[in-house]
Short mmCIF file of C-alpha atoms in Angstrom, two decimals:
data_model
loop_
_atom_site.label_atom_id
_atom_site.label_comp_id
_atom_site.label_asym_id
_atom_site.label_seq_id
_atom_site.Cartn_x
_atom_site.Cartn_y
_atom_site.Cartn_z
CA UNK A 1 -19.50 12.27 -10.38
CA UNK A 2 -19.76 9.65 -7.89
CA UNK A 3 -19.41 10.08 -4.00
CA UNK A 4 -18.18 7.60 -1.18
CA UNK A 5 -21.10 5.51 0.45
CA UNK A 6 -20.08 5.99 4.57
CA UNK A 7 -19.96 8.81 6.45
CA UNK A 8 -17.39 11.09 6.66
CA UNK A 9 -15.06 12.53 9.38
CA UNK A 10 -12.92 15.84 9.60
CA UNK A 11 -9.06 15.28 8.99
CA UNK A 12 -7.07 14.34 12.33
CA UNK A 13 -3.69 16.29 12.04
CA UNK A 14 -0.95 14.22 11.97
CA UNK A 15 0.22 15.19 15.23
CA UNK A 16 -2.54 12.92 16.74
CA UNK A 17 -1.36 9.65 14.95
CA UNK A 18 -1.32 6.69 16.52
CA UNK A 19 1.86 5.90 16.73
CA UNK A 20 2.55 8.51 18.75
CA UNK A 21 4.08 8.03 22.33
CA UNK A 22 6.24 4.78 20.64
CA UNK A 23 9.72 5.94 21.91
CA UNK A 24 11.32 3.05 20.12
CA UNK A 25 9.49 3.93 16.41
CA UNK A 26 11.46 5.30 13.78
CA UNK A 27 9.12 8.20 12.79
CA UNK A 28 6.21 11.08 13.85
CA UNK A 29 4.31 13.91 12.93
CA UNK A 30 5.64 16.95 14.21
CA UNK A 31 4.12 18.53 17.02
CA UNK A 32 2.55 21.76 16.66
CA UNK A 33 5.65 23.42 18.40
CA UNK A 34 7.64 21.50 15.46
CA UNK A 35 8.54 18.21 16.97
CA UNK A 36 6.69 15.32 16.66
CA UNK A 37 5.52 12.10 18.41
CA UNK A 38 7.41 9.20 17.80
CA UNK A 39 7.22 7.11 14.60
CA UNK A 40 8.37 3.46 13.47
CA UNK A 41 7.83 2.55 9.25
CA UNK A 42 10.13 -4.89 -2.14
CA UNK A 43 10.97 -2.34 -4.23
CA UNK A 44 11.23 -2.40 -7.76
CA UNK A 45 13.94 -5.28 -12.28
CA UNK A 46 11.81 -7.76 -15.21
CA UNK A 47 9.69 -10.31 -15.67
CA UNK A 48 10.54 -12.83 -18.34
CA UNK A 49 7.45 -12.47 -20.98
CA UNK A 50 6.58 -15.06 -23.38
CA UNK A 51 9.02 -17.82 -22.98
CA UNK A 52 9.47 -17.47 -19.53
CA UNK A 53 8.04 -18.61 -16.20
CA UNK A 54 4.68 -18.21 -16.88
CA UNK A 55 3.99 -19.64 -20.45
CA UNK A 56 4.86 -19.04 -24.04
CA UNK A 57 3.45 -17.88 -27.06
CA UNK A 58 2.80 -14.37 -28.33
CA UNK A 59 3.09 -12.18 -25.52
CA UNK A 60 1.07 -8.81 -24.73
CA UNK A 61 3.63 -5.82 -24.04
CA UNK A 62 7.44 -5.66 -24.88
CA UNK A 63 7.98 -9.12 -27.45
CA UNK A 64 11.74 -8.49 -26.50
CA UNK A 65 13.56 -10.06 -24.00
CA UNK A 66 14.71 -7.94 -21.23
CA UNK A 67 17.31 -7.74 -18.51
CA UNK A 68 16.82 -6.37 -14.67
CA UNK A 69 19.54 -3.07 -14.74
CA UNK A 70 22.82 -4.14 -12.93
CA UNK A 71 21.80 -1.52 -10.50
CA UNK A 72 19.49 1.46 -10.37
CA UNK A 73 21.10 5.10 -10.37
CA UNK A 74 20.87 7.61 -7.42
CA UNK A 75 18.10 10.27 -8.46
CA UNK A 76 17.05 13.34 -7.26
CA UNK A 77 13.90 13.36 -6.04
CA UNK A 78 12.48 16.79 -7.63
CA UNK A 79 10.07 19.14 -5.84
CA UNK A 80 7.03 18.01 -7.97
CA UNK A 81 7.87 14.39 -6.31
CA UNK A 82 7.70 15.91 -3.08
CA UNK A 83 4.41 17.56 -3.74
CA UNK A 84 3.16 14.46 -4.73
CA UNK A 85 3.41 12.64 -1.89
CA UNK A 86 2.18 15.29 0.23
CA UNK A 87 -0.92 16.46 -2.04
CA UNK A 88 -1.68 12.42 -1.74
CA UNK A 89 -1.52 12.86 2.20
CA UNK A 90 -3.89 15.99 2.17
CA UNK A 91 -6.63 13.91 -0.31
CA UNK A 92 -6.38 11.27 2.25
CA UNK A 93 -7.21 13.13 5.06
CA UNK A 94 -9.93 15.20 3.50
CA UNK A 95 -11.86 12.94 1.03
CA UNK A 96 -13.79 10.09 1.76
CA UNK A 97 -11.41 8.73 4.06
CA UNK A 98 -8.54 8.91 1.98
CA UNK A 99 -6.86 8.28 -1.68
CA UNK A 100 -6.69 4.45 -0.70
CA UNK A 101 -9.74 4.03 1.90
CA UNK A 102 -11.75 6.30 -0.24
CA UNK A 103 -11.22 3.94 -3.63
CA UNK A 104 -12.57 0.61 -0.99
CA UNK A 105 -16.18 2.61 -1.29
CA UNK A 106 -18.59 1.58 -2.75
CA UNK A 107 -20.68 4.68 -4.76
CA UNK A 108 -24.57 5.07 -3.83
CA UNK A 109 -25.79 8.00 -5.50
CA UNK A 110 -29.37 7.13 -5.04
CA UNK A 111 -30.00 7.06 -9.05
CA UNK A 112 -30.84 3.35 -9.01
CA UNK A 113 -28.36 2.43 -11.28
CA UNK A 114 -27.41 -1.42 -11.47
CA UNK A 115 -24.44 -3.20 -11.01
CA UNK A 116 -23.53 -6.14 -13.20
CA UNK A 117 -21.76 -8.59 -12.43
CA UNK A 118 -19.90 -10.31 -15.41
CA UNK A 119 -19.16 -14.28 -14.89
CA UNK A 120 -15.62 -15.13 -15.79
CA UNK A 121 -15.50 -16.61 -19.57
CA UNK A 122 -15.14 -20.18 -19.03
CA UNK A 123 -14.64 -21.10 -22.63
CA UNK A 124 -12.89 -18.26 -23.52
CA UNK A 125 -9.43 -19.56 -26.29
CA UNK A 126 -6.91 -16.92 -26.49
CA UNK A 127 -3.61 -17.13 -27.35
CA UNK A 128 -1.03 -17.53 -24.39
CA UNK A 129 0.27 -13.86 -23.30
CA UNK A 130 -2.81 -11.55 -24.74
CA UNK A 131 -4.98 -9.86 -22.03
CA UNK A 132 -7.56 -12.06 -22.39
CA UNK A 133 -6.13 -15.27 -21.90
CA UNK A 134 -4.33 -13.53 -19.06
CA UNK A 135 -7.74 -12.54 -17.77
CA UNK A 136 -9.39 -15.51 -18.24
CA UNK A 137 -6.95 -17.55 -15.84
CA UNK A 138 -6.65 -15.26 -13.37
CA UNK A 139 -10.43 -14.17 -12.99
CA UNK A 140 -11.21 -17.11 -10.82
CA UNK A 141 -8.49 -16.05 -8.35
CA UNK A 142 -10.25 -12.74 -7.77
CA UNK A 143 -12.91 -11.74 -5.34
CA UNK A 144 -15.54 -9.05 -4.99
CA UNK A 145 -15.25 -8.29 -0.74
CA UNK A 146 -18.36 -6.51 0.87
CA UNK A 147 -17.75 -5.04 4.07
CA UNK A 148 -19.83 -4.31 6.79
CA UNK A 149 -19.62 -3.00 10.46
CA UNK A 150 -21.11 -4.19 13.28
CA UNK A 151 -22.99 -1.33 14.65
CA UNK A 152 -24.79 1.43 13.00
CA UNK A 153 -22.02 3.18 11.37
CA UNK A 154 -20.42 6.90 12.84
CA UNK A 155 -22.24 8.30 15.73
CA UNK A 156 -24.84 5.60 15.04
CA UNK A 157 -25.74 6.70 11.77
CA UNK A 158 -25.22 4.63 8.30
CA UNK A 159 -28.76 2.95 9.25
CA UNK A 160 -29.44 -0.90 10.22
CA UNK A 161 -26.44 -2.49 7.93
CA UNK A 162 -23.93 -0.17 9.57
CA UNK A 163 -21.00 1.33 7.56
CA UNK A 164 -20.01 -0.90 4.59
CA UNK A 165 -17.91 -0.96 1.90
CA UNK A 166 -16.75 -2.68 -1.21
CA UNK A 167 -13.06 -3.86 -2.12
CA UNK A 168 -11.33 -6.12 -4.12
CA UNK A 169 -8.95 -9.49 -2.98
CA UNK A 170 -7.48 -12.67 -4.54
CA UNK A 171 -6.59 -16.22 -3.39
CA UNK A 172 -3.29 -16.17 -1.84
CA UNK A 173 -3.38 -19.95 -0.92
CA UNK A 174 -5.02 -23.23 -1.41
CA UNK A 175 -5.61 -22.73 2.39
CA UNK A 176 -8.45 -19.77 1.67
CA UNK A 177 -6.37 -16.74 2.51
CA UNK A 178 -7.24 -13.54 0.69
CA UNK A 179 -5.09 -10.81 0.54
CA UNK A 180 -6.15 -7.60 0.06
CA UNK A 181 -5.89 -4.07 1.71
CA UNK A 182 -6.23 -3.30 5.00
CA UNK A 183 -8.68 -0.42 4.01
CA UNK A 184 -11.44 -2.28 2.61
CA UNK A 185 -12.25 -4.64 5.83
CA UNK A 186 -11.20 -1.96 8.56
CA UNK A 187 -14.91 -1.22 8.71
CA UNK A 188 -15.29 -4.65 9.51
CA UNK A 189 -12.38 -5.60 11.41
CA UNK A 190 -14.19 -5.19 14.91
CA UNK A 191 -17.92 -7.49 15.36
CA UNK A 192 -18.54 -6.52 11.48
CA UNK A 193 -19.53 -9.29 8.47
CA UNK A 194 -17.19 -9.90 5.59
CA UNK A 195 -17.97 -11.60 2.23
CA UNK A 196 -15.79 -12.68 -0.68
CA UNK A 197 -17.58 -13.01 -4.05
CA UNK A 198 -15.89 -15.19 -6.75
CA UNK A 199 -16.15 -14.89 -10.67
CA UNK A 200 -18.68 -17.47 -10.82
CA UNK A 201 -21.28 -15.54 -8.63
CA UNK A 202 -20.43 -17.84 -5.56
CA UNK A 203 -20.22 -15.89 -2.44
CA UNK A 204 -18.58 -16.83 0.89
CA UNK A 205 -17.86 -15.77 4.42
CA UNK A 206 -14.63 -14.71 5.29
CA UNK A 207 -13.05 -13.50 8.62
CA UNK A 208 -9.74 -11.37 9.69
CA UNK A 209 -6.67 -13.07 10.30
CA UNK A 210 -4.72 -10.52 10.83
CA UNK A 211 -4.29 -6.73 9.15
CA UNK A 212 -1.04 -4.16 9.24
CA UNK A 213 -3.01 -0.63 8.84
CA UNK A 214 0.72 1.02 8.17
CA UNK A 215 1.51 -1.20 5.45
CA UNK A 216 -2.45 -1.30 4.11
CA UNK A 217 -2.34 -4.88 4.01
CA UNK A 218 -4.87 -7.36 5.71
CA UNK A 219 -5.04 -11.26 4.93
CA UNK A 220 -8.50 -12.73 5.33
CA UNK A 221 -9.97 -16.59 5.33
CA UNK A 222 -12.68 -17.94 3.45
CA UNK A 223 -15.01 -19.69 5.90
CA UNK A 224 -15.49 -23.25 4.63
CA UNK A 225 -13.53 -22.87 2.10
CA UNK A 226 -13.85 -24.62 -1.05
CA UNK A 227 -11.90 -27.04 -2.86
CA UNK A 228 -9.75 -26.33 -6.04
CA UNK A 229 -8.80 -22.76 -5.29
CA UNK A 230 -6.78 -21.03 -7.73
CA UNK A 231 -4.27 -18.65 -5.93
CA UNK A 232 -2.74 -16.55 -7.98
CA UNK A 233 0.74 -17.15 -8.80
CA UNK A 234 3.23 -14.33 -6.77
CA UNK A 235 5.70 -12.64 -9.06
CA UNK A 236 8.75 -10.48 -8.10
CA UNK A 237 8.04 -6.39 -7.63
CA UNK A 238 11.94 -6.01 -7.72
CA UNK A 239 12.40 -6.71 -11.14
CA UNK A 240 9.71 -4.66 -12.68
CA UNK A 241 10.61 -2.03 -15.29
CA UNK A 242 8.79 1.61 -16.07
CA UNK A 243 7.20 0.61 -19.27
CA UNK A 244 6.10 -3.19 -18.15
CA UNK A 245 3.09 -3.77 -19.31
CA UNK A 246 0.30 -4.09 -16.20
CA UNK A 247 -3.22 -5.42 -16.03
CA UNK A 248 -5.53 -4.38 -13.15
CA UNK A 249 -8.30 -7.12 -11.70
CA UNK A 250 -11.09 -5.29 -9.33
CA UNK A 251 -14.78 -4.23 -8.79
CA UNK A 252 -14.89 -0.17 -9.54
CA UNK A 253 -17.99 1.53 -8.38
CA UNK A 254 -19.12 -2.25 -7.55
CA UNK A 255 -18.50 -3.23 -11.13
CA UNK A 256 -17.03 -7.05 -10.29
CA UNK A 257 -14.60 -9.01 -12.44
CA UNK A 258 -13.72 -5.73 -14.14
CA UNK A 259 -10.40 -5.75 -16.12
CA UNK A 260 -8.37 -2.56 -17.28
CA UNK A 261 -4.88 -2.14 -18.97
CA UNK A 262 -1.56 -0.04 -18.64
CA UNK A 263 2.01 0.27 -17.72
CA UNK A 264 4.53 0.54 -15.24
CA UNK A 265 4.50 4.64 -15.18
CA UNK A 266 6.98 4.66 -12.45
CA UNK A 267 8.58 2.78 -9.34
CA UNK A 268 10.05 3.66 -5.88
CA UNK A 269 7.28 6.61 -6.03
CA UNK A 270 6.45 7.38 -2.14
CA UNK A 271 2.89 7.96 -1.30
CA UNK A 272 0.85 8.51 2.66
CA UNK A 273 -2.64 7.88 2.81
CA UNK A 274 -5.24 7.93 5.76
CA UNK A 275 -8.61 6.77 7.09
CA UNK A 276 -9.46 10.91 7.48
CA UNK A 277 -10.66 10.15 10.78
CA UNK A 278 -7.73 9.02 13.18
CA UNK A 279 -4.73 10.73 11.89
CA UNK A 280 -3.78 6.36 11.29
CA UNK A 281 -1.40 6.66 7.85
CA UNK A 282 0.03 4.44 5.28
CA UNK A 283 3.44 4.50 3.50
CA UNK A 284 4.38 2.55 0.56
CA UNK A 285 7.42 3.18 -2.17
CA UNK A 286 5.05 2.47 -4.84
CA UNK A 287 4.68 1.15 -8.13
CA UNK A 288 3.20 3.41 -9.98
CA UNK A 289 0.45 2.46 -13.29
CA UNK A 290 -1.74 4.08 -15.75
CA UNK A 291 -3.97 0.70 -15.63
CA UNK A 292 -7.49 2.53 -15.19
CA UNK A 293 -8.06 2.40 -10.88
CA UNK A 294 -10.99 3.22 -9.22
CA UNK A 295 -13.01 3.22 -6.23
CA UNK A 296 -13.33 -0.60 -5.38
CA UNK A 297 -10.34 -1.69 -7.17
CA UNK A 298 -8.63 -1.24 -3.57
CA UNK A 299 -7.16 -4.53 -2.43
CA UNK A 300 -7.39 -6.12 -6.11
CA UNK A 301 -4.02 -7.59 -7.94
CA UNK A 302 -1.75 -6.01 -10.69
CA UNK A 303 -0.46 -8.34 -13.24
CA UNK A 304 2.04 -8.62 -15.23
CA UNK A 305 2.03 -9.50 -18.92
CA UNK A 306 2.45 -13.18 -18.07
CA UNK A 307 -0.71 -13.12 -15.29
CA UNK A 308 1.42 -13.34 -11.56
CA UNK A 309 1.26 -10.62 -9.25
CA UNK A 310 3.07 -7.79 -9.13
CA UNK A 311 1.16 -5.67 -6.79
CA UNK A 312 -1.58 -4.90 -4.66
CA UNK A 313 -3.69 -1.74 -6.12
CA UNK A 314 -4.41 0.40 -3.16
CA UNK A 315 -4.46 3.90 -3.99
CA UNK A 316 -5.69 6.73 -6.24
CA UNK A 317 -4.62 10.10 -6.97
CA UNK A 318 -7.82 11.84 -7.41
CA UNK A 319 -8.32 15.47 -9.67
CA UNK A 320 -11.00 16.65 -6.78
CA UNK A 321 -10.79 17.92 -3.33
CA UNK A 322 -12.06 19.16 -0.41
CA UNK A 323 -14.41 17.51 2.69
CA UNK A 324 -17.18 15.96 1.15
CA UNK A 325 -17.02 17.23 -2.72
CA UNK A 326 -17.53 14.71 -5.19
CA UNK A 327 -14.72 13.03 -6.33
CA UNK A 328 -13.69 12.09 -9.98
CA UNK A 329 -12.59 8.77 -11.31
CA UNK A 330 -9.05 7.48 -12.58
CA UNK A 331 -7.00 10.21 -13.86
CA UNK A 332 -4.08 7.56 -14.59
CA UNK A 333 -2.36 7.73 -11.29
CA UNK A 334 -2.22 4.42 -9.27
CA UNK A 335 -0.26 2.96 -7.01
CA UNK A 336 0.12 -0.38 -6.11
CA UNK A 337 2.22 -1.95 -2.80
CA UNK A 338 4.67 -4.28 -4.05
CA UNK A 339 3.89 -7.61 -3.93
CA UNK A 340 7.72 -8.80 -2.47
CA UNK A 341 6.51 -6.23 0.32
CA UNK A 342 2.96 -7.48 0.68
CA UNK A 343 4.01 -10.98 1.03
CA UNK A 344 5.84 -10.37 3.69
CA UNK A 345 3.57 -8.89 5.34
CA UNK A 346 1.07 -11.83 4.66
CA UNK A 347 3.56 -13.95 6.29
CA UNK A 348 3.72 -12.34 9.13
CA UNK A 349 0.15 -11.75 9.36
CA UNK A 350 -0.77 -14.99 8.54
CA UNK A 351 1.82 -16.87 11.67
CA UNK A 352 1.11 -14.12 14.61
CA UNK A 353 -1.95 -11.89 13.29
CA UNK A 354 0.69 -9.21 14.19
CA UNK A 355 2.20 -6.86 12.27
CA UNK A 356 6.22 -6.05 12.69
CA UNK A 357 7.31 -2.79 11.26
CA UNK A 358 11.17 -2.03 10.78
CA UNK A 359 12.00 0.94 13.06
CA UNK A 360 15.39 3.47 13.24
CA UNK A 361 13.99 4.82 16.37
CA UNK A 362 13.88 8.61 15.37
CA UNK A 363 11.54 10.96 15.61
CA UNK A 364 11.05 12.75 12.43
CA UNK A 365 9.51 15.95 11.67
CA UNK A 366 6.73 15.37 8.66
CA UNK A 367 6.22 18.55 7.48
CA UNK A 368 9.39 19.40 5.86
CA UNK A 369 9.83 19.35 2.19
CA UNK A 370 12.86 18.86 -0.34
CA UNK A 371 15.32 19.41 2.25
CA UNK A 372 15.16 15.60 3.51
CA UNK A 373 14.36 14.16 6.76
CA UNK A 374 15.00 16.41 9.88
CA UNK A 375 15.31 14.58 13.49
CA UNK A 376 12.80 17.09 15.68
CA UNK A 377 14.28 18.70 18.59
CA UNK A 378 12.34 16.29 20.99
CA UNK A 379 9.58 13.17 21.39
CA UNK A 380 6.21 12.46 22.62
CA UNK A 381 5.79 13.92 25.52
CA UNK A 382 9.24 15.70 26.07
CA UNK A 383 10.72 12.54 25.25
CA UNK A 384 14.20 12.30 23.57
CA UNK A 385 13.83 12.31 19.70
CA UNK A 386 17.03 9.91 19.52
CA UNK A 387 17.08 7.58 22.49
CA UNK A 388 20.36 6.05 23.26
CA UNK A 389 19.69 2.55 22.92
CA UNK A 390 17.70 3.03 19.71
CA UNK A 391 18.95 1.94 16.39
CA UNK A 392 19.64 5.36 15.80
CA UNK A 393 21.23 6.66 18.89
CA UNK A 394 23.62 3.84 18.97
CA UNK A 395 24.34 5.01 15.59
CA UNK A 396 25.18 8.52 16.66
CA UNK A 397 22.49 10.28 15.08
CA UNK A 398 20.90 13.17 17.11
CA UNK A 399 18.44 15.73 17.21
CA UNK A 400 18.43 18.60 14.03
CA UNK A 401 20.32 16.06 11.56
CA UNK A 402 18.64 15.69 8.36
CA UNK A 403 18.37 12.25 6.51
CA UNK A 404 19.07 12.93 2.99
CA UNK A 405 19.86 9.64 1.97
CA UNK A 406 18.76 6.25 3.15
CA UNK A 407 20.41 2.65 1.84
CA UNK A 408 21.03 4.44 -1.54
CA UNK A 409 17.76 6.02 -2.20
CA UNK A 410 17.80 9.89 -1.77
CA UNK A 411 15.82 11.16 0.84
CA UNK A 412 13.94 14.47 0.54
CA UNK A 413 10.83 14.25 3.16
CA UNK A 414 9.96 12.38 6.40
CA UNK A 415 7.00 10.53 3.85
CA UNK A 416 9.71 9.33 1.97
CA UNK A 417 11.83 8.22 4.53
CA UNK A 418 9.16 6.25 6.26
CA UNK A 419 8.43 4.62 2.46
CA UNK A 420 11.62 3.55 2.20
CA UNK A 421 12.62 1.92 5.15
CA UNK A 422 9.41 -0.30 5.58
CA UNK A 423 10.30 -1.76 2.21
CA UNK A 424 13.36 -3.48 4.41
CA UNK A 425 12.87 -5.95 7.22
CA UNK A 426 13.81 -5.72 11.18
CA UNK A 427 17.69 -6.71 11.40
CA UNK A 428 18.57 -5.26 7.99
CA UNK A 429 21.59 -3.54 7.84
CA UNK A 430 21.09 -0.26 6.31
CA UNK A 431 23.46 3.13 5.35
CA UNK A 432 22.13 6.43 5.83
CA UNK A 433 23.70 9.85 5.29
CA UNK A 434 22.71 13.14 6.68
CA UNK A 435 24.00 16.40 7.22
CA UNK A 436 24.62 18.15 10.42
CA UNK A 437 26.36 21.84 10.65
CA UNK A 438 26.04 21.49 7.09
CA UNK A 439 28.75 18.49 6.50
CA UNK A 440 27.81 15.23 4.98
CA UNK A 441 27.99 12.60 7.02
CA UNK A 442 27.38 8.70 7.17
CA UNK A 443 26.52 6.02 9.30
CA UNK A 444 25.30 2.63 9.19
CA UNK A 445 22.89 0.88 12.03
CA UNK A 446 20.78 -2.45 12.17
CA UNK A 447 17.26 -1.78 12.02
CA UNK A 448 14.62 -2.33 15.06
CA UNK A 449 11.26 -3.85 15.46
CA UNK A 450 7.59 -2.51 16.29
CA UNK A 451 5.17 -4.76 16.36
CA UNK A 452 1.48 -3.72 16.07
CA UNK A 453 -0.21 -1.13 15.38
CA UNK A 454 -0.62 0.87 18.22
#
């Protein structure tokens, strides 16, 4: 049983979230009278394998050829769904900083154990499409990232180093950007040091361009960057099937270059998760793998069966619980932010160092379950919950409707609502439905724009 290296902080109820106050975000925790301050927020169809884009031979997974579905059904999400996303909210604001943040650690039990770092294999021959050969080419597109703060860590503990962590990225351009999640530099972010460590053992300083703590995604540059980077090639989230085959690239309990196998388990699958100190929360609609993920594999990419990305791994959901118990390792529950969704984000990030986040300009009460997404009664502050001139207001919605469906994808908490609409971009026309007095009804509005993250 392994613990998280930096200190720890008691959970910040989600009333206290940052984005509170926003009157033009689209969603909030409730307030503890039931409303809440204000809040704002690619999804998963198939890779070609063998023959296709990215090399033939005898491929690893599936060896028949498959088609994206014309369109994917309307589902119900079930009760255990909603569970899910909200026992992956309560890990992340009681355990090392959270299902995501608390897999960026980096474990220090203080048994003087040794970490090994294994070189890529350089004159490894495989066969075009089997995990090694996929492994082999992408290895030297994958980086071990140490993180380190700037001052002595919480309350000026964490001794001289400062608070510190390690993660996982890869080359997202011939430029020297690394993407990787937002949770493994945060401790950084702010007059810390950041290092990326390549498959070869060579290690480099890297700064922050520019991170999006809502979507967990942060793109970083390699200082004096080398020639002949390898970025790995991008591949498209919205055409991935439950059942692809996956492979998972990181550095688990500081274990570099490590490589572990699975498959698609499921897609669309909403999940929160925190920093346990702020009440600051992610949302993805997640992809969802069985590939082994653990602490450190944060930020790290998962492949398809032909090598390009598919995803950024960025969470865990862990068997353990509770402030400062020790936490156990993969249980075959990761999620991963799609990559059509992270690379737009890395766009963004890397023009303007800004994030924008697609708003309705609601404010949503979190804490209901399986009934959808209830507009509170009122804002931050008193404020209204639907302004006027918001997205949402001009769209007629008001205060006590419930969102129980949003661009086609059934709605059954405010988690899930948030997931779903930051998978879509400002300006994006989107239909929702809702009921009010107990009648369906629908409406369609043009998404807003937040930008940053406070």
């Amino acid at each position: 049983m392994l613990t998280a290296l930096s200190p720890q902080v008691p959970r910040v109820p989600r009333s206290q979230d940052p984005f509170a106050g926003h009157a033009t975000a689209a969603h909030q925790a409730p307030a503890p009278q039931g409303s809440g301050p204000a809040w704002p927020p690619a999804p998963p169809a198939l890779p070609a394998y063998g023959g296709g884009s990215h090399g033939g031979g005898p491929v690893w997974g599936d060896p028949g050829s498959q088609h994206a579905p014309p369109g994917e059904p309307r589902r119900r999400r079930s009760g255990g769904l909603v569970a899910a996303v909200l026992v992956a909210a309560l890990v992340a604001g009681g355990v090392g900083g959270g299902i995501g943040y608390w897999a960026a650690e980096r474990n220090d039990d203080g048994t003087g154990s040794t970490t090994v770092s294994a070189a890529a294999p350089q004159d490894l021959k495989r066969e075009p499409g089997t995990v090694a050969a996929v492994a082999g080419k992408a290895l030297p597109g994958v980086v071990t990232i140490e993180a380190k703060s700037g001052g002595g860590g919480i309350g000026g503990e964490g001794g001289e180093g400062g608070e510190g962590g390690t993660g996982t990225g890869f080359v997202y351009d011939r430029e020297g950007h690394i993407l990787t999640n937002n949770h493994v530099v945060e401790s950084a972010a702010e007059g810390g040091t950041l290092s990326a460590t390549f498959s070869d053992g060579k290690t480099y300083d890297a700064e922050v361009v520019g991170r999006a703590q809502g979507y967990d995604v942060a793109v970083l540059k390699l200082k004096d960057a080398p020639g002949g980077l390898a970025p790995l090639p991008l591949g498209n989230s919205d055409k991935v099937a439950v059942g692809d085959s996956t492979i998972a690239i990181g550095a688990p309990f500081g274990l570099s270059n490590t490589v572990t196998t699975g498959i698609i388990s499921a897609k669309n699958r909403p999940v929160a998760s925190g920093d346990g100190s702020s009440g600051k929360n992610s949302y993805m609609s997640a992809l969802q793998t069985d590939a082994s993920i653990n602490p450190g594999n944060s930020g790290g990419p998962l492949l398809d069966s032909g090598g390009a990305v598919i995803g950024i791994n960025s969470a865990i959901q862990s068997a353990g619980s509770g402030m400062g118990q020790t936490q156990a390792g993969s249980i075959g529950l990761g999620f991963a932010i799609p990559i059509n969704q992270a690379k737009t984000v890395a766009e963004q990030l890397i023009r303007t160092g800004t994030p924008v986040y697609p708003v309705i300009g609601a404010t949503v009460d979190m804490s209901g379950q399986g009934g959808g997404a209830k507009i509170a009664s009122e804002g931050a502050g008193g404020s209204e919950a639907v302004p006027p001139d918001s997205p949402a207001g001009r769209a007629g919605l008001k205060s006590g409707d419930v969102i129980t469906g949003f661009d086609g994808k059934e709605i059954d908490s405010g988690p899930t609502l948030i997931s779903e609409i930051w998978t879509h971009e400002p300006g994006d026309k989107v239909k929702l439905t809702y009921e009010r007095d107990g009648k369906e009804q629908t409406a369609e509005l043009t998404l807003g724009e937040r930008k940053g993250d406070s």
